[in-house]
Amino acid sequence: MKNKRTELKVQAIRTGTVIDHIQAENTYRVFTMLNLEKSTDHVYFGTNLESKKLGKKGIIKISNKFFEPEEISKIALVAPHATLIEIRDYEIIKKQQVELPREVHNIVKCVNPKCVTNNQEVPTQFKIIRDHHGKLKLLCRYCEKTMSMSDVQFL
Amino acid sequence: MNRLKNRSLVSITDYGKEEILKVLDIAEGFEENQRQKILSDYVIASLFFEPSTRTRLSFESAVHYLGGSIIGFASADTSSVRKGESLKDTILTVSNYSDLIVMRNPLDGSARFASEVSPVPIINAGDGANQHPTQCLLDLYSIRKTQGTLENLQIALVGDLKYGRTVHSLVQALSLFGATFHLVSPESLKLPSGVKKWIKDAGLEYFQYTELADVIPFADIIYMTRIQGERFPDPMEYEKVKNAYVLENKMLEKSKESLRILHPLPRVNEISEDVDDNPKAYYFQQAKNGVYVRQALIAAILGLKE
Ligand SMILES: [Zn+2]
């Protein structure tokens, strides 16, 4: 019953993608990262919805949009638990868990102002690693500095 | 098979144990016979986008002893870089004129990028605060030469362990050889946790100290570094520690006979001059070893020694 009511809070879409199971506090970040404020299609945004898995979750529904692998990598960085649901004519045609890539190419900016990638025409490249506390970090291929997910700025 | 041939050296971590030992072995050959004119048909480019006289002279000396020719610039002021040429364009142009490029550049990661665009191998002579692998190799050479081995040594690292990139590289490299690390620094300049993780991941131990005197009796190597005032957010903090680690000759009385003192130079006042005549002082010889090591690297990368 509860699930059903949650669904109803955010309107259904005919064709497009639902990003479900975003950690509530990161919902807005996913929204801005994907430049959805500039979208001319219908975008529904919901956050602080109840979730068994996450406690509080966010959902974003975007009409007429299917994500490219590069965009899915970006989503995975900010919302590693997210599920993508692709819908055509109100039917779910695909449901997938986002997967954290091993490397990200040219989608994130290096936090180090002295890094060559911030001073020359160099596409950025990061390895996704875990530190000794198990926290996700990005390791710059060039300056060899690591940055926390909270420092991530997208290009 | 020569695993070093045509390969750039950007970070010390590009080399495993085998590659490190190979370079040190070749360097030994140059220490025995420094004037081997094996480079007479070769042109080496030395691109110093920021001045670093010692490192540059050491490389130039290495090339001259090998009978090679050297071209390049000693600071970005006199080069086309000043006119706004990109690093990529400079590298692509100079690679037409040379067989190997030695590069120093103030941008972190510039050497990795240069190695990706360059058709000729690059030797990183320092990229900003990031890496300075030839310094690390000459440190390793000096340690092996004075101790007879790189395995299982008691290594004391003293001073600025937070920002000192030579210390970080040395820890990474010595972690391949089973060292025990004794880390002496002010509270505010401790070794970063990422570097400590290297030690742990290698299954090795480290101990942290604030007093230099505590490590002197058992160290095989004391590696001194400069503490730079500008690193401190609070000048009062700097005043408290600036003279905390001054090694004086009388402090060495209870040290091991085999102890050697290293320093990447230049020193300011971390090692008092009365230490210089002690046979345990090794920092000037260490700088000399840099020439053998650079000869070895250039020769190995050009495929002239293996
Ligand atoms: Zn970087």
XYZ file of N, CA and C in Angstrom, chain B residues 94-303:
630
model
N 59.553 19.761 -30.069
C 60.892 19.404 -29.612
C 61.194 17.914 -29.855
N 60.150 17.098 -29.871
C 60.390 15.674 -30.132
C 60.941 15.456 -31.548
N 60.725 16.423 -32.432
C 61.323 16.333 -33.775
C 62.828 16.556 -33.748
N 63.303 17.198 -32.706
C 64.717 17.588 -32.660
C 65.534 16.703 -31.727
N 64.914 15.720 -31.074
C 65.646 15.010 -30.018
C 65.191 13.566 -29.875
N 66.018 12.781 -29.200
C 65.741 11.353 -28.997
C 65.060 11.080 -27.668
N 65.171 12.040 -26.771
C 64.612 11.848 -25.428
C 64.437 13.243 -24.830
N 63.367 13.409 -24.048
C 63.108 14.720 -23.439
C 63.145 14.599 -21.919
N 63.966 15.436 -21.303
C 63.950 15.590 -19.846
C 63.119 16.833 -19.574
N 62.086 16.691 -18.764
C 61.189 17.837 -18.573
C 60.941 18.152 -17.111
N 61.016 19.434 -16.791
C 60.555 19.918 -15.485
C 59.495 20.965 -15.753
N 58.367 20.861 -15.029
C 57.252 21.759 -15.292
C 56.489 21.959 -13.986
N 56.059 23.197 -13.711
C 55.400 23.438 -12.421
C 53.996 22.852 -12.283
N 53.410 22.371 -13.378
C 52.046 21.842 -13.278
C 52.053 20.370 -12.855
N 51.255 20.046 -11.856
C 51.122 18.661 -11.401
C 50.530 17.813 -12.532
N 51.167 16.722 -12.835
C 50.633 15.830 -13.862
C 51.086 16.167 -15.275
N 51.876 17.233 -15.426
C 52.311 17.633 -16.771
C 53.199 16.566 -17.408
N 53.959 15.844 -16.613
C 54.863 14.837 -17.183
C 54.082 13.650 -17.737
N 53.022 13.247 -17.044
C 52.194 12.140 -17.534
C 51.566 12.555 -18.872
N 51.052 13.758 -18.905
C 50.442 14.240 -20.144
C 51.484 14.296 -21.269
N 52.648 14.851 -20.969
C 53.709 14.939 -21.983
C 54.055 13.545 -22.506
N 54.113 12.566 -21.610
C 54.483 11.207 -22.031
C 53.410 10.602 -22.937
N 52.181 11.068 -22.790
C 51.099 10.548 -23.642
C 51.136 11.137 -25.050
N 51.582 12.375 -25.161
C 51.573 12.999 -26.493
C 52.914 12.856 -27.206
N 53.977 12.563 -26.454
C 55.304 12.592 -27.061
C 55.653 11.297 -27.783
N 56.170 11.398 -29.011
C 56.663 10.192 -29.682
C 58.021 9.720 -29.147
N 58.732 10.550 -28.406
C 59.995 10.105 -27.805
C 59.793 10.002 -26.286
N 60.595 9.170 -25.611
C 60.383 9.018 -24.169
C 60.654 10.304 -23.378
N 59.938 10.423 -22.267
C 60.062 11.581 -21.373
C 60.642 11.098 -20.047
N 61.577 11.840 -19.506
C 61.988 11.620 -18.116
C 61.494 12.815 -17.312
N 60.701 12.529 -16.297
C 60.153 13.582 -15.457
C 61.224 14.075 -14.483
N 61.575 15.351 -14.615
C 62.559 15.938 -13.698
C 61.849 16.804 -12.661
N 60.602 16.466 -12.385
C 59.811 17.195 -11.397
C 58.597 17.831 -12.047
N 57.398 17.380 -11.649
C 56.177 18.038 -12.149
C 55.423 18.603 -10.956
N 55.669 19.875 -10.696
C 55.004 20.562 -9.591
C 55.276 19.869 -8.278
N 54.196 19.704 -7.508
C 54.342 19.057 -6.201
C 54.194 17.553 -6.332
N 54.076 17.057 -7.559
C 53.718 15.651 -7.738
C 54.895 14.699 -7.620
N 55.704 14.546 -8.651
C 56.698 13.473 -8.669
C 58.066 13.997 -9.064
N 59.095 13.316 -8.598
C 60.467 13.650 -8.963
C 61.232 12.326 -8.905
N 60.923 11.429 -9.852
C 61.389 10.041 -9.703
C 62.901 9.861 -9.767
N 63.609 10.751 -10.457
C 65.066 10.543 -10.516
C 65.709 10.859 -9.170
N 65.106 11.787 -8.419
C 65.584 12.032 -7.044
C 65.405 10.761 -6.212
N 64.264 10.125 -6.400
C 63.994 8.904 -5.641
C 65.008 7.812 -5.993
N 65.310 7.679 -7.290
C 66.261 6.638 -7.699
C 67.656 6.912 -7.154
N 68.050 8.183 -7.102
C 69.386 8.452 -6.567
C 69.403 8.260 -5.050
N 68.279 8.499 -4.389
C 68.188 8.186 -2.962
C 68.347 6.678 -2.748
N 67.656 5.910 -3.575
C 67.735 4.450 -3.457
C 69.151 3.955 -3.739
N 69.764 4.551 -4.741
C 71.141 4.182 -5.074
C 72.053 4.434 -3.876
N 71.873 5.605 -3.261
C 72.706 5.981 -2.117
C 72.470 5.048 -0.934
N 71.225 4.671 -0.738
C 70.914 3.769 0.381
C 71.541 2.403 0.127
N 71.366 1.878 -1.088
C 71.920 0.555 -1.373
C 73.442 0.559 -1.280
N 74.037 1.637 -1.791
C 75.498 1.713 -1.789
C 76.054 1.740 -0.364
N 75.386 2.486 0.518
C 75.936 2.624 1.870
C 75.557 1.459 2.781
N 74.452 0.786 2.499
C 73.997 -0.292 3.381
C 74.245 -1.676 2.777
N 74.616 -1.710 1.513
C 74.839 -2.988 0.855
C 73.566 -3.683 0.410
N 72.421 -3.121 0.758
C 71.126 -3.723 0.410
C 70.037 -2.664 0.517
N 68.877 -2.974 -0.091
C 67.701 -2.122 0.126
C 66.679 -2.825 1.020
N 66.979 -4.073 1.367
C 65.992 -4.897 2.067
C 66.015 -4.673 3.576
N 64.822 -4.553 4.148
C 64.618 -4.601 5.600
C 65.436 -3.597 6.402
N 65.533 -2.385 5.909
C 66.297 -1.364 6.637
C 65.401 -0.568 7.582
N 66.044 0.037 8.584
C 65.360 0.940 9.512
C 65.547 2.356 8.967
N 64.488 2.916 8.396
C 64.593 4.196 7.695
C 63.918 5.283 8.529
N 64.679 6.296 8.922
C 64.087 7.435 9.639
C 63.911 8.593 8.663
N 62.688 9.094 8.575
C 62.392 10.231 7.702
C 62.047 11.405 8.604
N 62.727 12.535 8.398
C 62.662 13.610 9.388
C 62.294 14.945 8.743
N 61.333 15.659 9.357
C 61.047 17.033 8.928
C 59.650 17.177 8.373
N 59.571 17.725 7.169
C 58.277 17.965 6.529
C 57.845 16.704 5.782
N 57.092 15.872 6.438
C 56.672 14.619 5.815
C 55.344 14.791 5.096
N 54.722 15.952 5.318
C 53.407 16.174 4.716
C 53.548 16.593 3.256
N 54.370 17.586 2.993
C 54.468 18.141 1.645
C 55.682 17.639 0.873
N 56.628 17.012 1.557
C 57.864 16.612 0.906
C 57.641 15.461 -0.067
N 57.619 15.794 -1.369
C 57.314 14.744 -2.349
C 58.433 13.711 -2.423
N 59.680 14.113 -2.113
C 60.767 13.122 -2.165
C 60.533 12.041 -1.103
N 59.988 12.472 0.024
C 59.682 11.512 1.093
C 58.585 10.544 0.648
N 57.565 11.073 0.005
C 56.456 10.209 -0.420
C 56.935 9.151 -1.418
N 57.730 9.604 -2.402
C 58.218 8.651 -3.400
C 59.122 7.601 -2.759
N 59.953 8.060 -1.836
C 60.882 7.143 -1.175
C 60.116 6.078 -0.379
N 59.055 6.497 0.286
C 58.230 5.536 1.032
C 57.616 4.521 0.068
N 57.095 5.025 -1.050
C 56.474 4.108 -2.024
C 57.496 3.097 -2.547
N 58.684 3.592 -2.885
C 59.693 2.700 -3.459
C 60.227 1.721 -2.409
N 60.536 2.222 -1.214
C 61.105 1.334 -0.188
C 60.085 0.327 0.328
N 58.802 0.623 0.125
C 57.774 -0.349 0.522
C 57.902 -1.641 -0.283
N 58.571 -1.566 -1.428
C 58.814 -2.784 -2.217
C 59.897 -3.654 -1.588
N 60.658 -3.083 -0.651
C 61.845 -3.771 -0.153
C 61.783 -4.123 1.331
N 60.612 -3.965 1.939
C 60.473 -4.418 3.317
C 61.106 -3.539 4.380
N 61.063 -2.224 4.208
C 61.642 -1.328 5.210
C 60.726 -1.173 6.425
N 61.315 -0.720 7.546
C 60.523 -0.228 8.674
C 60.716 1.287 8.714
N 59.601 2.023 8.786
C 59.674 3.485 8.671
C 59.519 4.143 10.035
N 60.430 5.059 10.327
C 60.363 5.846 11.558
C 60.145 7.291 11.150
N 58.956 7.786 11.433
C 58.511 9.064 10.875
C 58.598 10.158 11.928
N 59.529 11.085 11.748
C 59.751 12.134 12.735
C 59.294 13.463 12.142
N 58.254 14.047 12.740
C 57.761 15.319 12.203
C 56.972 16.055 13.267
N 56.790 17.376 13.080
C 55.840 18.067 13.947
C 54.437 17.517 13.676
N 53.571 17.648 14.651
C 52.191 17.175 14.547
C 51.548 17.634 13.229
N 51.827 18.900 12.855
C 51.164 19.494 11.692
C 51.752 19.045 10.357
N 52.870 18.339 10.381
C 53.504 17.936 9.121
C 53.705 16.425 9.023
N 52.742 15.695 9.583
C 52.831 14.226 9.545
C 52.633 13.686 8.129
N 53.115 12.487 7.931
C 52.958 11.830 6.631
C 51.457 11.670 6.317
N 51.032 12.042 5.093
C 49.604 11.937 4.746
C 49.113 10.489 4.821
N 47.823 10.337 5.117
C 47.296 8.985 5.334
C 47.364 8.138 4.070
N 47.256 8.784 2.909
C 47.372 8.038 1.652
C 48.738 7.384 1.497
N 49.771 8.058 1.984
C 51.125 7.497 1.877
C 51.324 6.406 2.932
N 50.743 6.628 4.106
C 50.807 5.577 5.141
C 50.121 4.307 4.670
N 49.087 4.496 3.864
C 48.358 3.343 3.344
C 49.277 2.466 2.483
N 50.212 3.094 1.768
C 51.193 2.325 0.982
C 51.967 1.368 1.885
N 52.363 1.900 3.036
C 53.151 1.098 3.979
C 52.306 -0.065 4.477
N 51.073 0.242 4.878
C 50.178 -0.800 5.398
C 49.871 -1.843 4.335
N 49.581 -1.365 3.114
C 49.242 -2.295 2.027
C 50.408 -3.234 1.714
N 51.624 -2.765 1.983
C 52.794 -3.613 1.742
C 53.043 -4.547 2.940
N 52.195 -4.447 3.960
C 52.347 -5.290 5.145
C 53.510 -4.860 6.035
N 53.871 -3.585 5.966
C 55.021 -3.092 6.732
C 54.565 -2.214 7.890
N 55.538 -1.850 8.726
C 55.203 -1.066 9.910
C 55.799 0.328 9.846
N 55.092 1.269 10.470
C 55.682 2.594 10.659
C 55.446 3.045 12.097
N 56.344 3.908 12.566
C 56.234 4.463 13.910
C 56.383 5.969 13.789
N 55.609 6.709 14.582
C 55.649 8.169 14.476
C 56.270 8.774 15.740
N 57.065 9.817 15.540
C 57.783 10.478 16.635
C 57.699 11.985 16.443
N 57.920 12.701 17.537
C 58.112 14.140 17.403
C 59.550 14.541 17.754
N 60.320 13.630 18.355
C 61.703 13.947 18.739
C 62.695 13.214 17.840
N 63.604 13.959 17.252
C 64.632 13.363 16.404
C 65.535 12.409 17.196
N 65.861 12.808 18.439
C 66.783 12.011 19.253
C 66.306 10.571 19.444
N 64.982 10.384 19.401
C 64.426 9.049 19.663
C 64.807 8.010 18.614
N 65.101 8.441 17.390
C 65.341 7.452 16.324
C 66.828 7.245 16.028
N 67.663 8.151 16.531
C 69.091 8.106 16.174
C 69.780 6.786 16.548
N 69.502 6.199 17.728
C 70.277 5.008 18.121
C 70.125 3.801 17.195
N 68.993 3.646 16.502
C 68.802 2.396 15.756
C 68.641 2.589 14.247
N 68.640 3.840 13.771
C 68.386 4.061 12.337
C 69.570 3.611 11.487
N 69.262 3.023 10.310
C 70.293 2.742 9.303
C 70.487 3.961 8.406
N 69.368 4.639 8.143
C 69.386 5.834 7.300
C 68.583 6.916 8.011
N 69.151 8.111 8.099
C 68.358 9.265 8.535
C 68.222 10.181 7.327
N 66.995 10.345 6.881
C 66.737 11.172 5.700
C 66.151 12.492 6.182
N 66.966 13.538 6.158
C 66.532 14.847 6.657
C 65.872 15.635 5.528
N 64.842 16.424 5.854
C 64.253 17.327 4.855
C 64.085 18.706 5.484
N 63.922 19.667 4.625
C 63.713 21.047 5.061
C 62.273 21.255 5.531
N 62.108 22.086 6.572
C 60.761 22.521 6.946
C 60.605 23.944 6.441
N 59.645 24.147 5.540
C 59.502 25.467 4.932
C 58.407 26.267 5.628
N 58.767 27.480 6.026
C 57.864 28.336 6.782
C 56.540 28.577 6.089
N 56.594 28.700 4.739
C 55.367 29.052 4.018
C 54.321 27.932 4.029
N 54.743 26.742 4.492
C 53.781 25.635 4.589
C 52.812 25.819 5.756
N 53.185 26.670 6.711
C 52.389 26.768 7.929
C 51.324 27.847 7.824
N 50.079 27.487 8.098
C 49.029 28.508 8.108
C 49.275 29.521 9.240
N 49.865 29.063 10.334
C 50.078 29.933 11.488
C 51.588 30.105 11.719
N 52.110 31.332 11.558
C 53.557 31.550 11.710
C 54.078 31.174 13.094
N 53.210 31.281 14.120
C 53.609 30.893 15.484
C 53.964 29.409 15.533
N 53.176 28.623 14.816
C 53.418 27.178 14.768
C 54.793 26.892 14.164
N 55.116 27.634 13.122
C 56.403 27.460 12.461
C 57.545 27.798 13.408
N 57.394 28.921 14.118
C 58.431 29.324 15.071
C 58.709 28.212 16.090
N 57.647 27.522 16.484
C 57.795 26.463 17.485
C 58.632 25.294 16.966
N 58.498 24.988 15.676
C 59.119 23.754 15.176
C 60.332 23.991 14.277
N 60.598 25.247 13.909
C 61.579 25.456 12.850
C 62.969 24.928 13.213
N 63.274 24.985 14.495
C 64.580 24.454 14.885
C 64.472 23.141 15.649
N 63.330 22.495 15.497
C 63.095 21.254 16.240
C 63.996 20.139 15.732
N 64.320 20.184 14.471
C 65.078 19.095 13.868
C 66.367 19.587 13.262
N 67.284 19.969 14.117
C 68.601 20.348 13.649
C 69.559 19.254 14.105
N 70.107 18.559 13.131
C 71.013 17.461 13.457
C 72.403 18.031 13.733
N 72.920 17.729 14.923
C 74.261 18.196 15.272
C 75.170 17.001 15.488
N 76.449 17.232 15.280
C 77.399 16.124 15.326
C 77.354 15.364 16.653
N 77.217 16.094 17.746
C 77.249 15.434 19.051
C 76.063 14.492 19.257
N 74.974 14.725 18.496
C 73.804 13.853 18.635
C 74.054 12.462 18.037
N 75.127 12.365 17.237
C 75.363 11.104 16.520
C 76.223 10.115 17.306
N 76.623 10.519 18.516
C 77.524 9.676 19.312
C 77.022 8.251 19.505
N 75.728 8.127 19.765
C 75.208 6.781 20.055
C 74.573 6.124 18.831
N 74.877 6.637 17.652
C 74.253 6.056 16.459
C 75.028 4.835 15.989
N 74.386 4.064 15.076
C 75.048 2.875 14.528
C 76.253 3.280 13.676
N 77.235 2.416 13.650
C 78.425 2.660 12.837
C 78.050 2.813 11.352
N 77.068 2.027 10.946
C 76.688 1.993 9.528
C 75.674 3.081 9.151
N 75.264 3.897 10.122
C 74.287 4.952 9.813
C 74.823 5.899 8.740
N 73.943 6.282 7.805
C 74.296 7.357 6.875
C 73.175 8.391 6.874
N 73.593 9.656 6.733
C 72.634 10.757 6.749
C 72.448 11.274 5.335
N 71.206 11.301 4.896
C 70.879 11.784 3.555
C 70.032 13.061 3.646
N 70.058 13.832 2.572
C 69.251 15.052 2.477
C 69.145 15.375 0.993
N 67.943 15.712 0.508
C 67.828 15.970 -0.937
C 68.505 17.278 -1.375
N 68.913 18.104 -0.455
C 69.583 19.374 -0.718
C 68.703 20.315 -1.558
N 68.801 21.615 -1.456
C 69.724 22.304 -0.552
C 69.253 22.266 0.904
N 70.228 22.254 1.811
C 69.857 22.313 3.228
C 69.841 23.784 3.639
N 69.094 24.070 4.678
C 69.155 25.415 5.240
C 69.877 25.311 6.576
N 69.174 24.855 7.606
C 69.896 24.673 8.866
C 69.553 23.350 9.546
N 68.988 22.408 8.769
C 68.570 21.127 9.377
C 69.757 20.278 9.789
N 70.883 20.481 9.101
C 72.070 19.705 9.441
C 73.175 20.710 9.733
N 73.651 20.703 10.954
C 74.657 21.684 11.304
C 75.970 21.316 10.593
N 76.767 22.341 10.276
C 77.951 22.099 9.441
C 78.972 21.198 10.108
N 78.888 21.077 11.425
C 79.870 20.199 12.089
C 79.613 18.716 11.795
N 78.469 18.427 11.159
C 78.199 17.035 10.768
C 78.958 16.675 9.481
N 79.268 17.709 8.677
C 79.808 17.458 7.328
C 81.049 16.563 7.322
N 81.900 16.703 8.358
C 83.142 15.928 8.375
C 82.966 14.541 8.983
N 81.793 14.284 9.533
C 81.522 12.958 10.093
C 81.381 11.968 8.932
N 82.039 10.819 9.011
C 81.915 9.842 7.906
C 80.472 9.373 7.662
N 79.594 9.636 8.613
C 78.192 9.249 8.431
C 77.421 10.244 7.556
N 78.020 11.409 7.311
C 77.372 12.401 6.431
C 77.534 11.941 4.990
N 76.432 11.857 4.269
C 76.527 11.287 2.925
C 75.846 12.162 1.873
N 75.336 13.340 2.269
C 74.465 14.108 1.349
C 75.169 14.668 0.128
N 76.454 14.977 0.215
C 77.116 15.500 -0.992
C 77.420 14.374 -1.969
N 77.834 13.225 -1.427
C 78.027 12.046 -2.267
C 76.693 11.639 -2.923
N 75.628 11.792 -2.142
C 74.273 11.475 -2.637
C 73.965 12.287 -3.895
N 74.312 13.571 -3.870
C 74.083 14.420 -5.044
C 74.941 13.950 -6.221
N 76.148 13.514 -5.929
C 77.024 13.010 -6.986
C 76.440 11.740 -7.606
N 75.862 10.898 -6.765
C 75.236 9.669 -7.255
C 74.129 9.960 -8.262
N 73.553 11.156 -8.130
C 72.488 11.539 -9.058
C 72.950 11.529 -10.501
N 74.186 11.858 -10.747
C 74.702 11.869 -12.116
C 74.795 10.436 -12.658
N 75.318 9.510 -11.859
C 75.405 8.101 -12.312
C 74.021 7.543 -12.627
N 73.088 7.856 -11.722
C 71.728 7.332 -11.892
C 71.085 7.911 -13.153
N 71.310 9.188 -13.398
C 70.706 9.814 -14.598
C 71.386 9.298 -15.868
N 72.684 9.056 -15.787
C 73.362 8.411 -16.921
C 72.718 7.057 -17.207
N 72.497 6.309 -16.138
C 71.939 4.963 -16.275
C 70.545 4.994 -16.902
N 69.721 5.908 -16.425
C 68.353 6.007 -16.938
C 68.326 6.348 -18.414
N 69.102 7.368 -18.779
C 69.135 7.794 -20.173
C 69.623 6.639 -21.051
N 70.684 5.977 -20.617
C 71.250 4.871 -21.398
C 70.256 3.714 -21.514
N 69.553 3.412 -20.426
C 68.606 2.292 -20.451
C 67.406 2.611 -21.337
N 66.895 3.823 -21.214
C 65.696 4.192 -21.977
C 66.007 4.273 -23.473
N 67.225 4.677 -23.807
C 67.590 4.713 -25.227
C 68.042 3.333 -25.730
N 68.026 2.353 -24.854
C 68.360 0.990 -25.272
C 69.854 0.772 -25.464
